[in-house]
Coordinates of C-alpha atoms and ligand atoms in Angstrom, one line a residue:
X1 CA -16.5 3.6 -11.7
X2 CA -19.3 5.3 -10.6
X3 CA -17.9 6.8 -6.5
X4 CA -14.3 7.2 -6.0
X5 CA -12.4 8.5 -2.7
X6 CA -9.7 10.5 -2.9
X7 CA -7.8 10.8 0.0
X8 CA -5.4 14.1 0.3
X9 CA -7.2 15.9 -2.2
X10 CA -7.3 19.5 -0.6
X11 CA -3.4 19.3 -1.5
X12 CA -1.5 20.2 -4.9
X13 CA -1.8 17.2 -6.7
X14 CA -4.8 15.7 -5.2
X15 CA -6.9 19.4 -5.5
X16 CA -6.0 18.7 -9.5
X17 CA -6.9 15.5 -9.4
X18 CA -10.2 16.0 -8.5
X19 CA -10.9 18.8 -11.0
X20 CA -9.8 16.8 -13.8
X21 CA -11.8 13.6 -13.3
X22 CA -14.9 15.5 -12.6
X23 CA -14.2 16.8 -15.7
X24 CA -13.1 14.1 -17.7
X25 CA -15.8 11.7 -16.3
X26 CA -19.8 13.1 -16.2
X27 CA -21.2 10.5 -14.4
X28 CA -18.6 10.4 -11.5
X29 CA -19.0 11.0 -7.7
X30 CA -16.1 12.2 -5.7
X31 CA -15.7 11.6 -1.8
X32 CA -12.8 13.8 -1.0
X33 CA -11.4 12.7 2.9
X34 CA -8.2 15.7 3.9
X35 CA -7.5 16.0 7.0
X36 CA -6.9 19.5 6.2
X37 CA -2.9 19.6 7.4
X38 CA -1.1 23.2 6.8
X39 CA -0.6 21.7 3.0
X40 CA -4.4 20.9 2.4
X41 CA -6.8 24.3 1.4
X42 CA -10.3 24.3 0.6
X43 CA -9.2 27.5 -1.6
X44 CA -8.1 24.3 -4.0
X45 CA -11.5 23.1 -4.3
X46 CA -13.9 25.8 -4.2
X47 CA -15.0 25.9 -7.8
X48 CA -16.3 21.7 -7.5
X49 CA -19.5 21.3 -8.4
X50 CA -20.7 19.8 -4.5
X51 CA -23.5 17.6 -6.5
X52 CA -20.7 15.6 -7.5
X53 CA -17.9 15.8 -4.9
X54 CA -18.0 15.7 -1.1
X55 CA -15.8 16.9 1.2
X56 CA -15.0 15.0 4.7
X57 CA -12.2 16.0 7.2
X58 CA -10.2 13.2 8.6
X59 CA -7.3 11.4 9.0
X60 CA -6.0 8.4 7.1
X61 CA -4.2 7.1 10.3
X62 CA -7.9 7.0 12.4
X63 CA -8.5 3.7 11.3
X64 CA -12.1 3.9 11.8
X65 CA -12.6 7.1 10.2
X66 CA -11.1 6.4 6.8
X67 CA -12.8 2.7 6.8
X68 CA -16.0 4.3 7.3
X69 CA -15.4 7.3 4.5
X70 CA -14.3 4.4 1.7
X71 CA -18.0 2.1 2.5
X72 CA -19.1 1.3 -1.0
X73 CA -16.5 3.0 -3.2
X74 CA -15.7 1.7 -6.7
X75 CA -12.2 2.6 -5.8
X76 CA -9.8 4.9 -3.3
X77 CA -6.8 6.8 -4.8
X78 CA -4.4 7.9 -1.8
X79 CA -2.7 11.0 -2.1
X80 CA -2.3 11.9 1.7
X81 CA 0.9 12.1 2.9
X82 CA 3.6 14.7 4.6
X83 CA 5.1 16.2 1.3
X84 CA 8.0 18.2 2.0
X85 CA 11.2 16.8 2.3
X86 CA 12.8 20.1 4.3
X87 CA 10.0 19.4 6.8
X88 CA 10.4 15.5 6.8
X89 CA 14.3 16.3 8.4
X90 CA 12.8 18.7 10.5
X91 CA 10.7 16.1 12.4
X92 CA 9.3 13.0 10.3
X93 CA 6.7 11.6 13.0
X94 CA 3.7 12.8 10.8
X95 CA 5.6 11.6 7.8
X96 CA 5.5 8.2 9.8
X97 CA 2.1 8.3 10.6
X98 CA 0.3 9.4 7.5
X99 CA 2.9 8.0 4.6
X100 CA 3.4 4.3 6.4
X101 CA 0.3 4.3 8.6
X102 CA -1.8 5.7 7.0
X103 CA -1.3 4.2 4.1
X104 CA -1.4 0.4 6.1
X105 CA -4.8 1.5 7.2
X106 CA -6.2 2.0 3.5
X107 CA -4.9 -1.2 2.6
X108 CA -6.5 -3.0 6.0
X109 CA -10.0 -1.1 4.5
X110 CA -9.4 -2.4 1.1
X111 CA -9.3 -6.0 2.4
X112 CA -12.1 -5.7 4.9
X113 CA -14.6 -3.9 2.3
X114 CA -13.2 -5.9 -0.6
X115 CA -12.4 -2.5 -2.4
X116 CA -12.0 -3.3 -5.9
X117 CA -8.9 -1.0 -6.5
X118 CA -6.6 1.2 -4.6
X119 CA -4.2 3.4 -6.4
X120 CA -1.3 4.5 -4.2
X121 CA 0.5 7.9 -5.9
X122 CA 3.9 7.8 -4.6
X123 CA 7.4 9.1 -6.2
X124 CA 10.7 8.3 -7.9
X125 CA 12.3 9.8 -4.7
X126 CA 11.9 6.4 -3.3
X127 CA 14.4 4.9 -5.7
X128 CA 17.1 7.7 -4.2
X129 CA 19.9 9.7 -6.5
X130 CA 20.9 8.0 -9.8
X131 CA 24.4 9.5 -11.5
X132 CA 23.5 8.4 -15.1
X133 CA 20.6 6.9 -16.6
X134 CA 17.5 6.3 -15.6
X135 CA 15.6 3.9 -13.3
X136 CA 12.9 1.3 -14.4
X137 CA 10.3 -0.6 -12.0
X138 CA 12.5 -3.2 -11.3
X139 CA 14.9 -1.2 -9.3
X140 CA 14.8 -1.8 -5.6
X141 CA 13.9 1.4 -3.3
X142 CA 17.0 3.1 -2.1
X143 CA 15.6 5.9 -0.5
X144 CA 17.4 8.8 1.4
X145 CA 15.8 11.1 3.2
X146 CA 12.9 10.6 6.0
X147 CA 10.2 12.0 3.3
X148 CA 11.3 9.1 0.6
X149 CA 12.1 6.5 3.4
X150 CA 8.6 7.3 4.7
X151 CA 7.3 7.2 1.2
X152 CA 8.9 3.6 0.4
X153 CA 7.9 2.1 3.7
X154 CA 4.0 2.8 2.7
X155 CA 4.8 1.5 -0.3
X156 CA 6.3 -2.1 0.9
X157 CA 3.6 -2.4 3.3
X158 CA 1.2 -2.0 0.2
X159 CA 3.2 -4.9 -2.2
X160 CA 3.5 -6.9 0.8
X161 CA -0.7 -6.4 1.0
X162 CA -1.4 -8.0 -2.2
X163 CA 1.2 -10.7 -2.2
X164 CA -0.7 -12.2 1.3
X165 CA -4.1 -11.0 0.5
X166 CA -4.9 -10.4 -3.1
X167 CA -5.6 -6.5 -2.2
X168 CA -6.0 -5.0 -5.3
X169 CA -3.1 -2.6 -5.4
X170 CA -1.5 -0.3 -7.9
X171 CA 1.1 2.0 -7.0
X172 CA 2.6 5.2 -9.0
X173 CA 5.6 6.8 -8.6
X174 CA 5.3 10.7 -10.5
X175 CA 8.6 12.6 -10.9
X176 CA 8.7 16.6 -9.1
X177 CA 5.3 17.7 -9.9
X178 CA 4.7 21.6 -10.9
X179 CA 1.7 23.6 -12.3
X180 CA -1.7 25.6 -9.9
X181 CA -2.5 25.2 -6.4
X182 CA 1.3 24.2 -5.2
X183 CA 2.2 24.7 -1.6
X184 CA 4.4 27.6 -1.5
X185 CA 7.3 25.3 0.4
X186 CA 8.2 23.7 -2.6
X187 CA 10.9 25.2 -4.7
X188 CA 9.0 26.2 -7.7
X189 CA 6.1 28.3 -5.8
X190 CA 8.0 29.6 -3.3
X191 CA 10.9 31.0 -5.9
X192 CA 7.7 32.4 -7.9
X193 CA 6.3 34.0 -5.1
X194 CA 9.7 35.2 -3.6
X195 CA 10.4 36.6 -6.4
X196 CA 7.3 38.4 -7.3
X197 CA 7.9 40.1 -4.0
X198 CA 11.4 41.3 -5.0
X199 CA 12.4 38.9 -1.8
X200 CA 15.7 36.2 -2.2
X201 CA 15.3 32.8 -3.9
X202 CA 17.3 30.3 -1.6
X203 CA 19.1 28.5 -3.9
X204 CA 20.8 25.1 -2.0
X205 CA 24.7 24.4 -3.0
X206 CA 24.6 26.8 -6.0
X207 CA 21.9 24.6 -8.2
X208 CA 24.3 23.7 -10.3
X209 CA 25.0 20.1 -9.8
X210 CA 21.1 18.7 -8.4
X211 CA 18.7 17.9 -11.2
X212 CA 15.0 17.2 -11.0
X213 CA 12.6 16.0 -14.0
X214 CA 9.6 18.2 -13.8
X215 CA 6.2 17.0 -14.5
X216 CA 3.2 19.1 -15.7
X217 CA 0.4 18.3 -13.2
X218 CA -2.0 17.6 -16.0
X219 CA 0.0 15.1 -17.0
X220 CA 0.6 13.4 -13.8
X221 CA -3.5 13.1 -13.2
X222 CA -3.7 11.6 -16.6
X223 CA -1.2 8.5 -15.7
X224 CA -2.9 8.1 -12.0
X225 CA -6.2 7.9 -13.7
X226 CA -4.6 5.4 -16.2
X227 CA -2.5 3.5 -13.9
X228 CA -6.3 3.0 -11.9
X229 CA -7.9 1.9 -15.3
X230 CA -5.7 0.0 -17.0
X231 CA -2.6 -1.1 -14.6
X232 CA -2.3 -4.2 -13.0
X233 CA -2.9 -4.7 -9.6
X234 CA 0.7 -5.6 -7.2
X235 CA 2.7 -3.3 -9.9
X236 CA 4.2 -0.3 -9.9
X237 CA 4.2 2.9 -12.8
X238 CA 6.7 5.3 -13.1
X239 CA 5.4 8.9 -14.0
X240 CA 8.7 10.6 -15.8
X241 CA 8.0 14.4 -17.0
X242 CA 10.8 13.9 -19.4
X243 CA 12.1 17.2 -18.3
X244 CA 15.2 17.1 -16.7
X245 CA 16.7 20.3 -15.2
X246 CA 19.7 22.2 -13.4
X247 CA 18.0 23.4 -10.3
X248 CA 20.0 26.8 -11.5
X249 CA 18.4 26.5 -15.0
X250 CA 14.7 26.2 -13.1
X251 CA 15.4 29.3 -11.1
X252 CA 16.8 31.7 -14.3
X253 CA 13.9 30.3 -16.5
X254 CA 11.4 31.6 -13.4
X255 CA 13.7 35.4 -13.2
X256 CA 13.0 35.0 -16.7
X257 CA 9.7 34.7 -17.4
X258 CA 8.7 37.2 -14.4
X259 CA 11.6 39.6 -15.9
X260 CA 13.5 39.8 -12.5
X261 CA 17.3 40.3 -12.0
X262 CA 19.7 37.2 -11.0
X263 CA 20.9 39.0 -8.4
X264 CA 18.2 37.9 -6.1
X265 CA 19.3 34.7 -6.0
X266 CA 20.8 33.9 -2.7
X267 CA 23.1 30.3 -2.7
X268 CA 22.4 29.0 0.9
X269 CA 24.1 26.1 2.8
X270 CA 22.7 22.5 1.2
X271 CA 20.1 20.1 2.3
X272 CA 21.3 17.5 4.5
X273 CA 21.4 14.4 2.4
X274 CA 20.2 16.1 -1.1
X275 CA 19.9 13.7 -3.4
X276 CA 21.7 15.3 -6.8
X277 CA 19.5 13.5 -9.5
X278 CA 16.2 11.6 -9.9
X279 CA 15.4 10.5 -12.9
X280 CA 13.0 7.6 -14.0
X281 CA 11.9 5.4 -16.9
X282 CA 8.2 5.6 -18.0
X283 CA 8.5 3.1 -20.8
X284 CA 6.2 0.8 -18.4
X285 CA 2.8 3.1 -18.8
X286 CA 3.8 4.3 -21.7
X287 CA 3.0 0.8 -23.2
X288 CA -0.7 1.4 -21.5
X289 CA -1.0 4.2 -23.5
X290 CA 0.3 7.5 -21.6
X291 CA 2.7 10.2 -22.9
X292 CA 3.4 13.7 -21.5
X293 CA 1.7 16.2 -23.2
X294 CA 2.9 19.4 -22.0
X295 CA 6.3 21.4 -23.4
X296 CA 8.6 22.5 -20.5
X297 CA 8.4 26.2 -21.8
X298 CA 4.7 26.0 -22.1
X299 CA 4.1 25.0 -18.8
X300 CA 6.5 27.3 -16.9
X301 CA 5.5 30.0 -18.9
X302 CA 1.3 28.6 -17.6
X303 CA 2.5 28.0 -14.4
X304 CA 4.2 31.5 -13.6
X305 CA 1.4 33.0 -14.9
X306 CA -1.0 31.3 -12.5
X307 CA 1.0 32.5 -9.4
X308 CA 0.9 36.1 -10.6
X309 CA -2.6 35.8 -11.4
X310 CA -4.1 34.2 -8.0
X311 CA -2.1 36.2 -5.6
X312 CA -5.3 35.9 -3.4
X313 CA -4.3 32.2 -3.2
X314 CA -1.1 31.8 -2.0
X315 CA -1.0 35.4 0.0
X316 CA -2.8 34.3 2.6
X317 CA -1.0 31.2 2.8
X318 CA 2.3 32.8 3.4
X319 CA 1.0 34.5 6.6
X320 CA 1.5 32.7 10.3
X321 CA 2.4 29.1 10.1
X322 CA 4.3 29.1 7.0
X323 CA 6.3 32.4 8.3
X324 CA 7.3 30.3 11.5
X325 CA 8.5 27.4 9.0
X326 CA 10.7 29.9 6.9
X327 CA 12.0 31.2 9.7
X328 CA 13.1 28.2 11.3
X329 CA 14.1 26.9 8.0
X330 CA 16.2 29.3 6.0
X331 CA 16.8 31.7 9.2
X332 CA 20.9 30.4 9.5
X333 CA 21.3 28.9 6.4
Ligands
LIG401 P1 0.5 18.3 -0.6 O1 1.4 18.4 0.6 O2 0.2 19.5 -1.4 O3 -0.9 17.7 -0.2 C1 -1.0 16.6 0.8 C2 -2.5 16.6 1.2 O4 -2.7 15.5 2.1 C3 -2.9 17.8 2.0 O5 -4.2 18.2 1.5 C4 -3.0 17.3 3.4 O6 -4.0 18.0 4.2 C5 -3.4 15.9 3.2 N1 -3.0 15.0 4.3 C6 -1.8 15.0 4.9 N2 -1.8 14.1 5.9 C7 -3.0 13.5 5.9 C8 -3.7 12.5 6.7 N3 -3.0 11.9 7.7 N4 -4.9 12.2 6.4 C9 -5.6 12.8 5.4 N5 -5.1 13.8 4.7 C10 -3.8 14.1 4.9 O7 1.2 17.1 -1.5 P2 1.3 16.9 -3.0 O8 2.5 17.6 -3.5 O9 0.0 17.2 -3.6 O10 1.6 15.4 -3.1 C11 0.5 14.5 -3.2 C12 1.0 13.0 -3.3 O11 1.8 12.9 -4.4 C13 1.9 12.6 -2.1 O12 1.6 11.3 -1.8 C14 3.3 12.8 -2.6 O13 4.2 11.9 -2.0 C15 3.1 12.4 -4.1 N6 4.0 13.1 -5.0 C16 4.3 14.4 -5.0 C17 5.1 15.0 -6.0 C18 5.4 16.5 -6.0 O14 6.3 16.9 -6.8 N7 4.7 17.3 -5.3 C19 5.8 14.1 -6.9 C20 5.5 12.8 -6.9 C21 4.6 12.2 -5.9
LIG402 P1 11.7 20.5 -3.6 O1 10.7 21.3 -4.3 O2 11.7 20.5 -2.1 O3 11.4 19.0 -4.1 P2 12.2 17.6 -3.8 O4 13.3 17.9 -2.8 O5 11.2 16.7 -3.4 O6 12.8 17.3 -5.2 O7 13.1 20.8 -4.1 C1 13.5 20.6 -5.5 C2 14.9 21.0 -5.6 O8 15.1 22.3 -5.3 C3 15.8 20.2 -4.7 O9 17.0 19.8 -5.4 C4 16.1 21.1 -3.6 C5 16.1 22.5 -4.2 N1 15.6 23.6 -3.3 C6 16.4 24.7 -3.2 O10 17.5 24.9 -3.8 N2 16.0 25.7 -2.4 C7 14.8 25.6 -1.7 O11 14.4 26.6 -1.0 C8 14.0 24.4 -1.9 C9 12.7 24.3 -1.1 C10 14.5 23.4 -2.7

C-alpha cells in the first residue's frame, strides 16, 4: 500500500494511527480527511512529517467530498465517528449522521472507485453488557445506548455492502482504548486532568460493579493495521486489551500514580442505560498473528505521565466548549 486515507484521524485513536504507520511504513502516503468536530485537534498531528501526510477538512456524510478525497487510494481506514457515549444520550443526530451515514457513504465510494480495502474501526460496545464470559465474532450486535446502536447500524450497513456488492470490507471492534492525545470527556483523561487540578472525579454508581477491558492505544493500531493486511474481507476482529477493570480500581490506580487523596472522588447519579461489563474474545486475530503487548501498570503509569507532561495539550481544550458540556453534563448529577 503505497496512499492510504484515514478518515477521523485528528481524533485519539486515529491521531495515533497515523503516527505509527508513518512510522512503521517508509514508503507510505497519508491523506488524513477530519472534519475537525470538538474531538478532532490538529495539536494531535503537528509533529507529521507533511511530505508524507496530508491533511483535508471534511465530512464523511458530504458524499461528494469524501468520494473525491479517497480517488486513487490503496485503501481507506474509517475512524470518524461521534465518540462519546454521555454526548450520544445527550442528542445522537451527529452520531446518526457520521457513525451510519457516514459510514454508508464510504462504502458507496468503495464500490464506485473499486477501493481495494476499507477497514471500518468500530467497538465491542456494539455487542452490549455480558455478565460472565466473553464474546466472540459470532455473537449478534445487542447494542444499548445511541453511541453503540449508532456504531452497529454502520456496521450492518457495511456487511450488508459486501454480501450485495463484493465491497471489500473488514471491520474491527477495539475494546475502551487509553494512552496520548485522548479527548478529555472520556473517563481516563478527564479523571487525570481533574485530578491534577485538585478538582472531583465523577465517579457513576460508585464504580464498583461496571467493568471495562482497557486497551493500550499502541496496541489497538497494531491490530487495525493487521486486520487491513491480513483479515478477510466481510469479517469482523475483535481487539481485547485483556485488561479488565473495576471502574473504582481505574480511578485509585490514577490517585495513585499522581499521589492524590481518595477523597476527591465524588460518586454521582449513573448513566442512563450503563452497560456494567464489556468484555470480548480476540482469539480470532490472534490466529493472524496479534497479541497485546503492553502491561496494564506500564501503560497507566505511560499514560499519566503524558497528561502531566503535555498540559499545553489538553489545557486549552478544557476552555469554552468543553466547559459548556461539563456543565450541562455533571451540573445536577
Ligand atoms: P475521537 O472522538 O477522539 O475522534 C473522532 C474523530 O473523528 C475526530 O477527529 C473528529 O473530528 C472526527 N469526525 C467526527 N465526525 C466526523 C465526520 N462526520 N467526518 C469526518 N470526521 C469526523 O474518537 P476516538 O476515541 O479516537 O475513536 C475513533 C474510532 O474508534 C471511533 O470510530 C470509535 O467508535 C472507535 N473506538 C473507540 C474506542 C475508545 O475507547 N476511544 C474503542 C473502540 C473503538
Ligand atoms: P467512557 O470513558 O465514557 O467509555 P465507555 O462508556 O465508552 O466505556 O466511560 C468508561 C466507564 O467510566 C463507564 O463505565 C462510565 C464510567 N464513567 C464515570 O464513572 N464517570 C465519568 O465521568 C465518565 C465519563 C465515565
Amino acid at each position: 500500500m503505497k496512499r492510504i486515507v484515514v478518515t477521523g484521524g485528528a481524533g485519539f485513536i486515529g491521531s495515533n494511527f497515523v503516527r505509527c504507520m508513518l512510522a512503521t511504513y517508509p514508503e507510505l502516503h497519508i491523506v488524513n480527511f477530519d472534519k475537525l468536530t470538538y474531538a478532532g485537534n490538529l495539536d494531535n498531528l503537528n509533529d507529521l512529517d507533511p511530505a508524507r501526510h496530508m491533511f483535508v477538512q471534511g465530512d464523511i456524510a458530504d458524499k461528494a467530498a469524501i468520494l473525491k478525497a479517497m480517488n486513487g487510494c490503496d485503501a481507506i481506514v474509517n475512524f470518524a465517528a461521534g465518540s462519546h457515549v454521555d454526548r450520544s444520550i445527550m442528542g445522537a443526530d451527529d452520531f446518526i449522521d457520521t457513525n451510519v451515514t457516514g459510514v454508508y457513504n464510504i462504502c458507496e465510494a468503495a464500490r464506485e472507485l473499486r477501493t481495494p480495502r476499507v477497514l471500518l474501526v468500530s467497538t465491542d460496545e456494539v455487542y452490549g453488557s455480558i455478565d460472565e464470559g466473553s464474546f466472540t465474532e459470532d455473537d449478534p450486535p445487542r447494542p444499548g445506548n445511541p453511541y453503540s446502536a449508532s456504531k452497529a447500524g454502520g456496521e450492518l450497513i457495511a456487511l450488508a455492502h459486501f454480501n450485495t456488492f463484493g465491497t471489500p470490507i473488514t471491520i474491527t471492534r477495539g475494546s475502551n482504548t487509553y494512552g496520548p492525545y485522548q479527548y478529555p470527556e472520556k473517563v481516563l483523561p478527564l479523571f487525570v486532568t481533574n485530578a491534577i487540578d485538585g478538582q472531583p472525579l465523577p465517579l457513576y454508581s460508585g464504580g464498583e460493579n461496571n467493568v471495562r477491558d482497557w486497551l493500550y492505544v499502541e496496541d489497538h493500531c497494531r491490530g487495525i493495521d493487521l486486520a487491513l493486511r491480513k483479515g478477510q474481507a466481510g469479517q469482523i476482529y475483535n481487539i481485547a486489551g485483556g485488561n479488565e477493570r473495576r471502574n473504582i480500581v481505574l480511578t485509585r490506580k490514577i490517585l495513585d500514580l499522581l499521589g492524590k487523596s481518595e477523597d476527591l472522588i465524588k460518586l454521582v447519579k449513573d448513566r442512563p442505560g450503563h452497560d456494567r461489563r464489556y468484555s470480548i474474545s480476540a482469539t480470532k486475530l490472534k490466529a493472524l498473528g496479534w497479541a497485546p503487548r503492553m502491561d496494564w501498570d506500564q501503560g497507566m503509569a505511560l499514560t499519566v505521565q503524558w497528561y502531566r507532561d503535555n498540559e499545553w495539550w489538553w489545557r486549552k481544550i478544557k476552555t469554552g466548549e468543553f466547559l459548556e458540556y461539563y456543565r450541562r453534563q455533571y451540573h445536577d448529577r
